[in-house]
Tab-separated table of C-alpha atoms in Angstrom:
chain	number	residue	atom	x	y	z
A	678	MET	CA	3.338	14.206	18.151
A	679	GLY	CA	2.263	17.327	16.141
A	680	LEU	CA	0.268	17.464	12.784
A	681	ILE	CA	2.038	16.892	9.774
A	682	ASN	CA	-0.008	18.417	6.665
A	683	TYR	CA	2.169	16.913	3.364
A	684	VAL	CA	-0.273	15.605	0.866
A	685	THR	CA	-3.096	15.794	3.444
A	686	ARG	CA	-3.339	15.672	7.540
A	687	VAL	CA	-1.471	13.139	9.100
A	688	GLN	CA	-2.182	13.452	13.496
A	689	PHE	CA	0.943	11.031	13.854
A	690	GLY	CA	2.133	8.941	17.178
A	691	TYR	CA	0.875	6.862	20.338
A	692	GLY	CA	-2.734	7.677	20.790
A	693	GLU	CA	-3.379	9.319	17.940
A	694	LEU	CA	-6.540	8.003	17.495
A	695	SER	CA	-8.484	10.531	20.667
A	696	SER	CA	-8.245	12.842	17.494
A	697	LEU	CA	-10.999	11.163	15.934
A	698	LYS	CA	-14.359	13.012	16.814
A	699	SER	CA	-11.914	16.587	15.843
A	700	GLU	CA	-11.201	14.668	12.436
A	701	LEU	CA	-13.830	14.068	11.619
A	702	SER	CA	-15.243	17.623	12.219
A	703	ILE	CA	-13.212	19.699	9.672
A	704	ALA	CA	-13.593	17.256	7.160
A	705	GLY	CA	-17.510	17.902	7.226
A	706	ILE	CA	-18.550	14.506	8.110
A	707	SER	CA	-21.596	13.985	10.462
A	708	ARG	CA	-23.097	10.694	9.388
A	709	PRO	CA	-19.682	8.337	9.336
A	710	PHE	CA	-19.855	4.837	8.040
A	711	VAL	CA	-16.941	2.703	8.886
A	712	VAL	CA	-15.310	0.077	6.803
A	713	THR	CA	-13.410	-1.951	8.423
A	714	ASP	CA	-13.216	-5.936	8.865
A	715	LYS	CA	-13.612	-8.311	11.569
A	716	GLY	CA	-10.293	-9.295	12.471
A	717	VAL	CA	-10.402	-5.460	13.225
A	718	ARG	CA	-13.600	-5.860	14.941
A	719	GLN	CA	-12.499	-8.229	16.719
A	720	LEU	CA	-9.338	-6.437	18.131
A	721	GLY	CA	-11.799	-4.014	19.680
A	722	VAL	CA	-10.580	-1.389	17.838
A	723	LEU	CA	-14.859	-0.311	16.787
A	724	ALA	CA	-15.381	-0.088	20.254
A	725	LYS	CA	-13.014	2.561	21.027
A	726	ILE	CA	-14.091	4.252	17.700
A	727	GLU	CA	-17.327	3.880	19.117
A	728	ALA	CA	-16.292	5.276	22.765
A	729	ILE	CA	-14.497	8.454	21.108
A	730	LEU	CA	-17.350	8.698	18.965
A	731	GLY	CA	-19.832	9.242	22.099
A	732	GLU	CA	-22.091	7.173	20.042
A	733	ASN	CA	-22.487	4.313	17.255
A	734	PRO	CA	-21.157	5.225	13.646
A	735	ALA	CA	-23.732	5.292	11.211
A	736	GLY	CA	-23.335	2.039	9.795
A	737	VAL	CA	-20.669	-0.244	9.739
A	738	PHE	CA	-19.272	-2.745	7.080
A	739	ASP	CA	-16.633	-5.645	8.226
A	740	ASP	CA	-16.651	-7.548	5.371
A	741	THR	CA	-13.077	-6.653	3.639
A	742	PRO	CA	-11.728	-9.727	1.644
A	743	GLY	CA	-7.901	-10.169	2.035
A	744	ASN	CA	-8.052	-8.339	-1.344
A	745	PRO	CA	-10.614	-6.029	-1.982
A	746	ASN	CA	-12.936	-7.014	-4.646
A	747	GLU	CA	-15.761	-5.220	-6.926
A	748	ALA	CA	-18.304	-7.388	-4.351
A	749	ALA	CA	-17.227	-6.154	-1.341
A	750	VAL	CA	-17.377	-2.771	-3.019
A	751	ARG	CA	-20.866	-3.194	-4.197
A	752	ALA	CA	-22.399	-4.284	-0.897
A	753	ALA	CA	-20.418	-1.609	1.135
A	754	THR	CA	-21.762	0.763	-1.096
A	755	GLU	CA	-25.736	-0.574	-0.771
A	756	LEU	CA	-25.325	-0.088	3.065
A	757	PHE	CA	-23.386	3.009	2.914
A	758	GLN	CA	-26.263	4.848	1.351
A	759	ALA	CA	-28.827	2.858	3.086
A	760	ALA	CA	-27.058	4.487	6.247
A	761	GLY	CA	-27.368	8.040	4.988
A	762	ALA	CA	-23.848	8.182	5.793
A	763	ASP	CA	-22.082	11.492	4.184
A	764	GLY	CA	-18.171	9.943	4.961
A	765	ILE	CA	-16.449	6.935	5.655
A	766	ILE	CA	-14.122	6.044	9.043
A	767	ALA	CA	-11.815	3.365	6.699
A	768	ILE	CA	-10.313	1.278	9.697
A	769	GLY	CA	-7.784	-1.522	9.213
A	770	GLY	CA	-5.017	-2.439	6.939
A	771	GLY	CA	-4.713	-1.750	2.977
A	772	SER	CA	-7.755	-3.779	2.262
A	773	ALA	CA	-9.873	-2.429	4.162
A	774	LEU	CA	-8.883	1.606	3.380
A	775	ASP	CA	-8.666	0.753	-0.199
A	776	LEU	CA	-11.930	-0.303	-0.311
A	777	ALA	CA	-13.265	2.381	1.594
A	778	LYS	CA	-11.905	4.747	-1.190
A	779	ALA	CA	-14.259	2.427	-3.869
A	780	VAL	CA	-16.923	2.740	-1.698
A	781	ALA	CA	-16.321	6.756	-1.675
A	782	ILE	CA	-16.445	6.406	-5.384
A	783	LEU	CA	-19.119	4.376	-6.312
A	784	ALA	CA	-21.493	5.758	-3.663
A	785	ALA	CA	-21.213	9.178	-5.366
A	786	HIS	CA	-21.165	8.104	-8.879
A	787	GLY	CA	-22.668	5.171	-9.479
A	788	GLY	CA	-22.360	2.398	-12.327
A	789	SER	CA	-18.984	-0.244	-12.769
A	790	LEU	CA	-16.588	-0.259	-10.817
A	791	LYS	CA	-14.306	-0.627	-14.043
A	792	THR	CA	-15.377	2.951	-15.144
A	793	TYR	CA	-13.118	4.374	-12.400
A	794	ALA	CA	-9.818	2.526	-13.216
A	795	ALA	CA	-6.591	4.021	-14.947
A	796	ILE	CA	-5.937	1.748	-17.482
A	797	GLU	CA	-9.305	2.178	-18.232
A	798	GLY	CA	-9.376	6.549	-18.423
A	799	GLY	CA	-10.740	6.315	-15.088
A	800	VAL	CA	-9.356	9.360	-13.452
A	801	GLU	CA	-10.945	11.937	-15.312
A	802	ARG	CA	-14.344	10.367	-14.146
A	803	ILE	CA	-13.357	10.733	-10.933
A	804	THR	CA	-14.335	14.363	-9.259
A	805	ALA	CA	-15.003	16.033	-6.424
A	806	LYS	CA	-18.515	14.358	-5.527
A	807	THR	CA	-15.998	11.636	-3.943
A	808	PHE	CA	-17.315	10.893	-0.449
A	809	PRO	CA	-14.779	12.215	1.659
A	810	THR	CA	-12.888	9.638	4.428
A	811	ILE	CA	-10.751	8.918	7.613
A	812	ALA	CA	-8.000	6.737	7.041
A	813	ILE	CA	-6.626	4.963	10.071
A	814	PRO	CA	-3.947	1.666	9.569
A	815	THR	CA	-3.797	-1.036	11.402
A	816	THR	CA	-1.160	-1.853	10.053
A	817	ALA	CA	2.661	-0.722	8.804
A	818	GLY	CA	2.755	-1.283	5.482
A	819	THR	CA	1.055	-0.072	2.349
A	820	GLY	CA	0.260	3.765	3.135
A	821	SER	CA	-3.043	3.157	2.225
A	822	GLU	CA	-3.602	6.435	4.335
A	823	VAL	CA	-2.685	9.121	2.264
A	824	GLY	CA	-2.339	7.379	-0.856
A	825	ARG	CA	-4.398	8.990	-3.940
A	826	GLY	CA	-5.353	5.350	-5.346
A	827	ALA	CA	-7.016	2.395	-4.059
A	828	ILE	CA	-6.168	-1.576	-5.679
A	829	ILE	CA	-9.671	-3.512	-5.858
A	830	ILE	CA	-10.277	-7.049	-8.227
A	831	LEU	CA	-12.787	-6.247	-10.360
A	832	ASP	CA	-15.119	-8.770	-11.411
A	833	ASP	CA	-13.226	-9.417	-14.401
A	834	GLY	CA	-10.608	-10.708	-12.326
A	835	ARG	CA	-7.571	-7.941	-13.203
A	836	LYS	CA	-6.563	-6.124	-9.885
A	837	VAL	CA	-6.408	-2.134	-10.756
A	838	GLY	CA	-5.916	0.663	-9.438
A	839	LEU	CA	-8.307	3.650	-8.891
A	840	LEU	CA	-6.276	6.607	-9.089
A	841	SER	CA	-7.617	9.834	-8.253
A	842	ALA	CA	-6.083	13.229	-5.901
A	843	TYR	CA	-9.794	12.861	-5.193
A	844	LEU	CA	-8.849	9.574	-3.107
A	845	VAL	CA	-6.685	10.939	-0.966
A	846	PRO	CA	-7.767	10.696	2.970
A	847	LYS	CA	-8.883	14.018	4.519
A	848	ALA	CA	-6.887	12.892	7.620
A	849	ALA	CA	-5.077	9.487	8.270
A	850	ILE	CA	-4.444	8.606	11.872
A	851	VAL	CA	-1.623	6.930	12.102
A	852	ASP	CA	-1.598	5.493	16.083
A	853	PRO	CA	1.917	2.680	16.096
A	854	GLU	CA	-1.085	1.150	19.088
A	855	LEU	CA	-3.354	-0.375	17.009
A	856	THR	CA	0.027	-2.164	15.241
A	857	LEU	CA	1.337	-3.965	18.432
A	858	THR	CA	-1.142	-6.940	18.073
A	859	LEU	CA	-0.369	-7.409	14.427
A	860	PRO	CA	1.521	-11.187	14.290
A	861	ALA	CA	5.124	-11.689	13.057
A	862	LYS	CA	3.788	-12.923	9.430
A	863	LEU	CA	1.704	-10.264	9.071
A	864	THR	CA	4.042	-7.204	10.096
A	865	ALA	CA	6.885	-8.471	8.288
A	866	ALA	CA	4.751	-9.010	4.632
A	867	THR	CA	3.420	-5.012	5.299
A	868	GLY	CA	6.543	-3.915	6.355
A	869	MET	CA	7.968	-5.075	3.391
A	870	ASP	CA	5.312	-3.486	0.852
A	871	ALA	CA	6.269	0.004	3.383
A	872	ILE	CA	9.974	-0.792	2.319
A	873	SER	CA	9.068	-1.555	-1.814
A	874	HIS	CA	7.458	2.006	-1.901
A	875	CYS	CA	10.796	3.964	-0.447
A	876	ILE	CA	13.024	2.577	-2.897
A	877	GLU	CA	10.183	1.707	-6.590
A	878	THR	CA	9.781	5.307	-5.883
A	879	TYR	CA	12.541	6.723	-5.538
A	880	LEU	CA	13.918	4.910	-8.426
A	881	ALA	CA	10.592	6.023	-10.160
A	882	PRO	CA	12.255	9.125	-13.567
A	883	SER	CA	9.566	11.685	-11.961
A	884	SER	CA	11.253	14.763	-10.846
A	885	ASN	CA	10.095	15.568	-7.516
A	886	PRO	CA	12.843	16.513	-4.959
A	887	PRO	CA	10.270	16.379	-2.005
A	888	ALA	CA	9.068	12.769	-2.091
A	889	ASP	CA	12.510	11.028	-3.183
A	890	GLY	CA	13.475	13.253	0.674
A	891	ILE	CA	10.610	10.985	1.786
A	892	ALA	CA	10.921	8.098	0.497
A	893	LEU	CA	14.944	7.764	1.678
A	894	GLU	CA	13.958	8.665	5.136
A	895	GLY	CA	11.108	6.054	5.242
A	896	LEU	CA	13.137	3.437	3.884
A	897	ARG	CA	16.306	4.342	6.342
A	898	ARG	CA	13.632	3.837	9.223
A	899	GLY	CA	12.098	0.652	8.078
A	900	TRP	CA	14.877	-0.554	6.949
A	901	ALA	CA	16.961	-0.477	10.460
A	902	ASN	CA	13.491	-1.192	12.225
A	903	ILE	CA	11.494	-4.227	10.137
A	904	ARG	CA	13.593	-7.174	11.954
A	905	ARG	CA	12.916	-5.188	15.263
A	906	ALA	CA	8.979	-5.413	14.821
A	907	THR	CA	8.842	-8.432	13.598
A	908	GLN	CA	10.958	-10.596	16.048
A	909	GLN	CA	10.340	-8.077	19.028
A	910	PRO	CA	6.491	-7.119	18.269
A	911	ASP	CA	6.287	-5.206	22.180
A	912	ASP	CA	9.228	-2.643	20.760
A	913	ARG	CA	7.294	0.272	21.077
A	914	ASP	CA	10.388	2.284	19.120
A	915	ALA	CA	10.060	-0.229	16.251
A	916	ARG	CA	6.771	-0.135	15.782
A	917	SER	CA	6.470	3.914	15.039
A	918	ASN	CA	9.103	3.717	12.342
A	919	MET	CA	7.331	0.740	11.163
A	920	ALA	CA	4.336	2.874	10.850
A	921	ILE	CA	6.055	6.299	9.593
A	922	ALA	CA	7.567	4.675	7.426
A	923	ALA	CA	5.071	3.331	5.778
A	924	THR	CA	2.855	6.698	5.657
A	925	MET	CA	6.598	8.014	3.543
A	926	GLY	CA	6.522	5.774	1.567
A	927	ALA	CA	2.568	6.328	-0.081
A	928	MET	CA	3.619	10.420	1.049
A	929	ALA	CA	6.412	9.559	-1.574
A	930	PHE	CA	4.340	6.784	-4.312
A	931	GLN	CA	2.739	10.051	-5.686
A	932	LYS	CA	5.638	10.093	-8.031
A	933	GLY	CA	4.710	6.262	-9.466
A	934	LEU	CA	5.822	3.223	-8.279
A	935	GLY	CA	7.440	0.084	-11.133
A	936	CYS	CA	7.673	-3.599	-12.021
A	937	VAL	CA	7.630	-4.433	-8.338
A	938	HIS	CA	4.592	-3.631	-8.083
A	939	SER	CA	3.191	-4.333	-11.647
A	940	LEU	CA	3.960	-7.906	-11.369
A	941	SER	CA	2.853	-8.440	-7.538
A	942	HIS	CA	-0.850	-6.203	-8.901
A	943	SER	CA	-1.017	-8.844	-11.805
A	944	LEU	CA	-0.283	-12.326	-10.076
A	945	GLY	CA	-2.289	-10.892	-6.672
A	946	GLY	CA	-4.783	-10.496	-9.595
A	947	ILE	CA	-4.710	-13.982	-10.263
A	948	ASN	CA	-4.133	-15.486	-6.518
A	949	PRO	CA	-6.061	-13.235	-4.669
A	950	THR	CA	-5.005	-15.535	-1.273
A	951	LEU	CA	-1.172	-13.914	-1.797
A	952	HIS	CA	-0.368	-11.300	0.069
A	953	HIS	CA	1.011	-8.010	-1.496
A	954	GLY	CA	3.529	-7.297	0.766
A	955	THR	CA	5.105	-11.069	0.226
A	956	LEU	CA	5.044	-10.793	-3.498
A	957	ASN	CA	6.633	-7.685	-3.574
A	958	ALA	CA	9.805	-8.773	-0.997
A	959	ILE	CA	10.360	-11.619	-3.818
A	960	PHE	CA	9.853	-9.518	-6.573
A	961	MET	CA	11.995	-6.778	-5.504
A	962	PRO	CA	15.187	-8.084	-6.088
A	963	ALA	CA	15.427	-9.244	-9.639
A	964	VAL	CA	13.653	-6.344	-10.614
A	965	ILE	CA	16.469	-4.129	-8.765
A	966	ASP	CA	18.932	-6.259	-10.520
A	967	PHE	CA	16.730	-5.475	-14.142
A	968	ASN	CA	17.211	-1.127	-13.431
A	969	ARG	CA	20.318	-0.946	-13.154
A	970	SER	CA	20.267	-1.014	-16.751
A	971	ALA	CA	18.663	2.514	-16.778
A	972	PRO	CA	20.210	5.683	-17.217
A	973	THR	CA	23.083	6.521	-15.276
A	974	SER	CA	21.544	8.945	-13.157
A	975	VAL	CA	19.197	6.585	-11.511
A	976	SER	CA	21.598	3.006	-11.592
A	977	GLU	CA	24.298	4.780	-10.513
A	978	ASP	CA	23.505	7.339	-8.284
A	979	LYS	CA	20.427	6.150	-7.083
A	980	TYR	CA	21.360	2.697	-6.317
A	981	ARG	CA	24.338	4.838	-3.981
A	982	HIS	CA	21.681	7.051	-2.393
A	983	ILE	CA	19.206	3.492	-1.916
A	984	ALA	CA	22.344	1.554	-0.180
A	985	ARG	CA	23.629	4.271	2.117
A	986	ALA	CA	19.661	4.418	3.530
A	987	MET	CA	20.237	0.966	3.593
A	988	GLY	CA	23.841	0.643	5.805
A	989	LEU	CA	25.083	-1.071	2.655
A	990	ASN	CA	28.046	-0.593	1.121
A	991	SER	CA	27.288	-0.078	-2.599
A	992	GLY	CA	24.114	-0.141	-5.088
A	993	ASP	CA	25.688	-3.742	-5.620
A	994	GLU	CA	24.593	-5.449	-2.331
A	995	ILE	CA	20.825	-4.468	-2.267
A	996	GLY	CA	19.348	-7.264	-3.911
A	997	SER	CA	20.817	-10.031	-1.999
A	998	ALA	CA	20.040	-7.915	1.241
A	999	ILE	CA	16.756	-7.783	0.776
A	1000	LYS	CA	16.904	-11.679	-0.021
A	1001	ALA	CA	18.598	-12.152	3.493
A	1002	MET	CA	15.928	-9.659	5.218
A	1003	THR	CA	13.022	-11.599	3.830
A	1004	LYS	CA	14.205	-14.547	4.747
A	1005	THR	CA	15.112	-13.832	8.228
A	1006	ILE	CA	11.666	-12.136	8.770
A	1007	GLY	CA	10.552	-15.426	8.113
A	1008	LEU	CA	9.094	-14.918	4.644
A	1009	PRO	CA	9.116	-16.513	1.242
A	1010	THR	CA	12.226	-16.117	-1.318
A	1011	SER	CA	10.703	-17.619	-4.065
A	1012	LEU	CA	7.930	-17.739	-6.293
A	1013	SER	CA	7.915	-21.443	-5.893
A	1014	GLU	CA	8.076	-21.437	-2.359
A	1015	ILE	CA	4.266	-19.809	-2.727
A	1016	GLY	CA	2.968	-23.002	-4.762
A	1017	VAL	CA	2.744	-20.177	-8.122
A	1018	THR	CA	4.082	-22.069	-11.365
A	1019	ARG	CA	5.676	-21.550	-14.627
A	1020	ASP	CA	2.482	-21.956	-16.914
A	1021	LEU	CA	1.768	-18.601	-15.073
A	1022	PHE	CA	3.997	-17.025	-15.888
A	1023	GLU	CA	2.050	-15.892	-19.546
A	1024	ARG	CA	-1.078	-14.630	-17.852
A	1025	ILE	CA	1.180	-12.075	-15.088
A	1026	ILE	CA	3.049	-10.995	-17.912
A	1027	ILE	CA	-0.412	-9.537	-19.872
A	1028	GLY	CA	-1.159	-8.188	-16.989
A	1029	ALA	CA	1.478	-6.524	-15.572
A	1030	LEU	CA	2.426	-4.793	-19.135
A	1031	ALA	CA	-1.536	-2.990	-18.517
A	1032	ASP	CA	-0.702	-2.185	-14.769
A	1033	HIS	CA	-0.784	1.706	-14.121
A	1034	SER	CA	2.988	0.830	-12.227
A	1035	HIS	CA	3.975	-0.982	-15.414
A	1036	LYS	CA	4.448	3.450	-17.364
A	1037	THR	CA	6.489	4.230	-14.594
A	1038	ASN	CA	9.492	1.967	-13.786
A	1039	PRO	CA	12.513	3.915	-14.839
A	1040	ARG	CA	13.166	1.594	-17.584
A	1041	ASP	CA	10.783	0.226	-20.351
A	1042	ALA	CA	10.276	-3.380	-19.476
A	1043	THR	CA	9.300	-5.767	-22.151
A	1044	SER	CA	7.477	-9.355	-22.043
A	1045	ASP	CA	10.584	-11.130	-22.584
A	1046	ASP	CA	12.047	-8.256	-19.528
A	1047	TYR	CA	9.407	-10.091	-17.764
A	1048	THR	CA	9.868	-13.293	-18.058
A	1049	THR	CA	13.413	-13.070	-17.173
A	1050	MET	CA	12.142	-11.385	-13.723
A	1051	LEU	CA	9.756	-13.941	-13.001
A	1052	GLU	CA	12.618	-17.034	-13.106
A	1053	ALA	CA	15.294	-14.656	-11.328
A	1054	SER	CA	12.305	-14.588	-8.743
A	1055	PHE	CA	10.978	-18.517	-8.899
């Protein structure tokens, strides 16, 4: 459809996977290493990559776990270095894309991965030495293909953010064709992830009018199409809109996110089997209610704009509409439904207070506030 160049290069549209070879050349990658997962390989996407390249990549790591962790990053880094690669093709969901970014850091800088975590002061330690990546999402949710961060579970169990402008992929190839086989449950969960990005980054207090505009339009597209994409998986228009909504959410969230993500990151670190997008869907209503007491410019004006993008009459309807949509598309709407128990609340709160997204919520949240949000989500 055409080239978008905001934050990074984005080749968007059906069939754009064919642009891979030229994007590798522009990025200066001659020996690409592929980071993916076994599901993507089984779907034949890796074979498509090899056909486009006209040769096999320098190496492949396809053991990306559902929630990427430090052990997997180390294993992939060893393969990357043994292959003599000079860049990465990251293809898959957010997990594969985030793992690839972590490999790009570790292969260039060495040491322990926690050294580069934002909450450990690691932002300044990530330099231009970071290896370049080309990101190709096969889900429509995380937006990691244009994001400046990667979320990784460290060896000590913390789920942390690695954040740097040097982590933004040199190019993203967003081809909705790759999402057509995504199961309904994953379509729903990743779609709610994209919607949460658009809402949270729009509410984040920093001033970035272009990002605000992108977030609202991403929300409009995502909200209008998530049900259709989930229930009518072959609907190419719905899939296309969800794919660009996910990318737009991440284009905007350079502003920062908020308590939805600080809670999801913390709980996801405690129980890596829980899907991040599902957690975001569960936490959104409680956090939206909490943030209504933020400064007037946030709670009134911004909530009205969010409601308009969702086709609602007022900001008062946002939380209940999200909960209803979550149920409609087949996702759980409470923590108790996914086996989370109250005895985990203290650990969740400790992690949320330390998370980088906690600092960019429009209203400061205390330990007691997080307890209230957890109870409302239970």
